[in-house]
Amino acid sequence: MHREHLLKTRDSGIIPNKQLNLNEVLTLREEQLYPNPMCALQQLNMPLDEVTIKFRPYSKTYYGRYFPDSSRIFIYPYNDEDGNFMSFTSILCTTIHEMVHHIQHQDPNFKRQKGIRHDPKFWELYNHFLDRAVSKSILVREEIENIG
């Protein structure tokens, strides 16, 4: 999948999206090279200046959490305690999910109903951003459908 933004390697940090020769590609492990989710969120026009997003250690309970009182989002990008990353698609879908919570909470007309975390408007917004990510070739529809 081709993405027009920065790439990030686990060992060397963020590098510009550049043409890699075949020898460079063959020496990288798949989990070392993944697109930067923050760049993808910028392309989707998410209000990144309104939130603090932190990537946290592995959690048995959460993939992501939104804290409306402080406009913080925690993303737990690991599949397990050994430090194996979730796929880029899973990380980005989780981050979009949490950003949609933020967007809803910023709406002065939004009132969360007791016991309902995801109302129809939430799913409408979430699917809107997923569709936008697909249309911009940031995500692939089949990969979204395959995450569990």
Short mmCIF file of C-alpha atoms in Angstrom, two decimals:
data_model
loop_
_atom_site.label_atom_id
_atom_site.label_comp_id
_atom_site.label_asym_id
_atom_site.label_seq_id
_atom_site.Cartn_x
_atom_site.Cartn_y
_atom_site.Cartn_z
CA MET A 1 0.00 0.00 0.00
CA HIS A 2 1.44 3.40 -1.01
CA ARG A 3 1.13 6.29 1.45
CA GLU A 4 2.22 9.88 0.74
CA HIS A 5 3.59 10.90 4.14
CA LEU A 6 6.38 10.17 6.56
CA LEU A 7 7.49 6.69 7.43
CA LYS A 8 8.67 5.78 10.89
CA THR A 9 11.09 3.07 11.83
CA ARG A 10 11.23 1.66 15.32
CA ASP A 11 15.02 1.89 15.44
CA SER A 12 15.80 5.15 13.65
CA GLY A 13 12.80 7.40 14.19
CA ILE A 14 10.96 9.35 11.53
CA ILE A 15 12.42 9.41 8.02
CA PRO A 16 11.08 11.16 4.90
CA ASN A 17 9.02 9.02 2.57
CA LYS A 18 11.65 8.31 -0.07
CA GLN A 19 12.39 5.75 -2.70
CA LEU A 20 14.25 2.84 -1.15
CA ASN A 21 16.44 0.63 -3.26
CA LEU A 22 15.80 -3.10 -3.18
CA ASN A 23 18.72 -3.83 -0.82
CA GLU A 24 17.41 -1.27 1.71
CA VAL A 25 13.92 -2.74 1.56
CA LEU A 26 15.16 -6.29 1.99
CA THR A 27 17.13 -5.38 5.12
CA LEU A 28 14.10 -3.87 6.90
CA ARG A 29 11.82 -6.10 8.94
CA GLU A 30 8.13 -5.48 8.25
CA GLU A 31 7.48 -4.35 11.82
CA GLN A 32 10.31 -1.79 11.61
CA LEU A 33 8.65 0.21 8.85
CA TYR A 34 5.23 1.69 9.26
CA PRO A 35 3.55 4.98 8.33
CA ASN A 36 3.25 7.66 10.97
CA PRO A 37 -0.37 7.76 12.25
CA MET A 38 -0.12 11.46 13.18
CA CYS A 39 0.59 12.38 9.56
CA ALA A 40 -2.39 10.33 8.48
CA LEU A 41 -4.62 12.12 10.99
CA GLN A 42 -3.42 15.48 9.64
CA GLN A 43 -4.40 14.39 6.13
CA LEU A 44 -7.88 13.60 7.47
CA ASN A 45 -8.14 17.13 8.93
CA MET A 46 -8.54 15.85 12.47
CA PRO A 47 -8.33 18.58 15.16
CA LEU A 48 -4.93 17.46 16.47
CA ASP A 49 -4.23 20.83 18.06
CA GLU A 50 -7.13 20.23 20.47
CA VAL A 51 -5.89 16.96 21.98
CA THR A 52 -2.83 15.35 23.47
CA ILE A 53 -2.24 11.88 22.04
CA LYS A 54 0.10 9.55 23.90
CA PHE A 55 1.19 6.06 22.96
CA ARG A 56 1.25 3.91 26.07
CA PRO A 57 2.57 0.46 26.99
CA TYR A 58 0.59 -2.69 26.34
CA SER A 59 -2.84 -2.93 27.96
CA LYS A 60 -4.86 -6.10 28.41
CA THR A 61 -8.03 -3.99 28.63
CA TYR A 62 -7.81 -1.13 26.11
CA TYR A 63 -6.77 -0.38 22.55
CA GLY A 64 -7.42 3.31 23.13
CA ARG A 65 -9.04 5.69 25.62
CA TYR A 66 -10.36 9.23 25.44
CA PHE A 67 -10.39 11.42 28.56
CA PRO A 68 -12.91 14.24 27.93
CA ASP A 69 -11.99 16.29 31.01
CA SER A 70 -8.42 16.76 29.79
CA SER A 71 -8.77 16.15 26.01
CA ARG A 72 -6.19 13.39 26.23
CA ILE A 73 -6.10 10.23 24.15
CA PHE A 74 -4.08 7.17 25.07
CA ILE A 75 -3.34 4.61 22.35
CA TYR A 76 -2.03 1.17 23.27
CA PRO A 77 -0.36 0.06 20.01
CA TYR A 78 1.03 -3.27 21.15
CA ASN A 79 -0.45 -6.71 20.49
CA ASP A 80 1.28 -8.22 23.50
CA GLU A 81 3.68 -7.62 26.35
CA ASP A 82 6.64 -8.54 24.09
CA GLY A 83 6.32 -5.23 22.25
CA ASN A 84 4.87 -6.52 18.99
CA PHE A 85 3.01 -3.69 17.27
CA MET A 86 -0.53 -3.85 16.01
CA SER A 87 -0.90 -3.18 12.31
CA PHE A 88 -0.90 0.40 11.07
CA THR A 89 -4.55 -0.06 10.12
CA SER A 90 -5.46 -1.12 13.68
CA ILE A 91 -3.53 1.74 15.26
CA LEU A 92 -5.02 4.34 12.94
CA CYS A 93 -8.59 3.01 13.26
CA THR A 94 -8.23 3.07 17.06
CA THR A 95 -6.91 6.63 16.98
CA ILE A 96 -9.70 7.76 14.65
CA HIS A 97 -12.20 6.10 17.01
CA GLU A 98 -10.85 8.05 19.99
CA MET A 99 -10.69 11.29 17.98
CA VAL A 100 -14.38 10.88 17.12
CA HIS A 101 -15.13 10.73 20.85
CA HIS A 102 -13.26 14.04 21.17
CA ILE A 103 -15.12 15.61 18.25
CA GLN A 104 -18.45 14.61 19.79
CA HIS A 105 -17.51 15.95 23.21
CA GLN A 106 -16.56 19.33 21.67
CA ASP A 107 -20.03 19.75 20.20
CA PRO A 108 -22.02 21.97 22.60
CA ASN A 109 -25.21 20.07 21.67
CA PHE A 110 -23.70 16.67 22.51
CA LYS A 111 -25.07 15.01 25.61
CA ARG A 112 -23.87 11.50 26.34
CA GLN A 113 -26.71 9.20 27.25
CA LYS A 114 -26.11 7.01 30.27
CA GLY A 115 -24.94 3.55 29.26
CA ILE A 116 -24.45 4.49 25.58
CA ARG A 117 -20.86 5.12 24.54
CA HIS A 118 -21.42 4.96 20.78
CA ASP A 119 -24.62 6.57 19.55
CA PRO A 120 -25.64 6.62 15.86
CA LYS A 121 -23.91 10.00 15.36
CA PHE A 122 -20.66 8.49 16.66
CA TRP A 123 -20.79 5.70 14.05
CA GLU A 124 -21.73 8.19 11.33
CA LEU A 125 -18.65 10.31 12.12
CA TYR A 126 -16.36 7.30 12.53
CA ASN A 127 -17.42 5.83 9.19
CA HIS A 128 -17.05 9.26 7.56
CA PHE A 129 -13.39 9.43 8.62
CA LEU A 130 -12.73 5.83 7.61
CA ASP A 131 -14.24 6.52 4.19
CA ARG A 132 -12.08 9.64 3.88
CA ALA A 133 -8.97 7.61 4.82
CA VAL A 134 -9.82 5.05 2.14
CA SER A 135 -10.47 7.75 -0.48
CA LYS A 136 -7.05 9.29 0.28
CA SER A 137 -5.36 5.85 0.05
CA ILE A 138 -4.29 6.05 3.69
CA LEU A 139 -6.21 2.88 4.53
CA VAL A 140 -7.49 -0.05 2.48
CA ARG A 141 -11.13 -1.05 2.97
CA GLU A 142 -10.32 -4.79 3.12
CA GLU A 143 -7.75 -4.22 5.87
CA ILE A 144 -10.30 -2.23 7.91
CA GLU A 145 -12.84 -5.04 7.57
CA ASN A 146 -10.25 -7.61 8.69
CA ILE A 147 -9.36 -6.03 12.03
CA GLY A 148 -11.04 -7.72 14.95
#
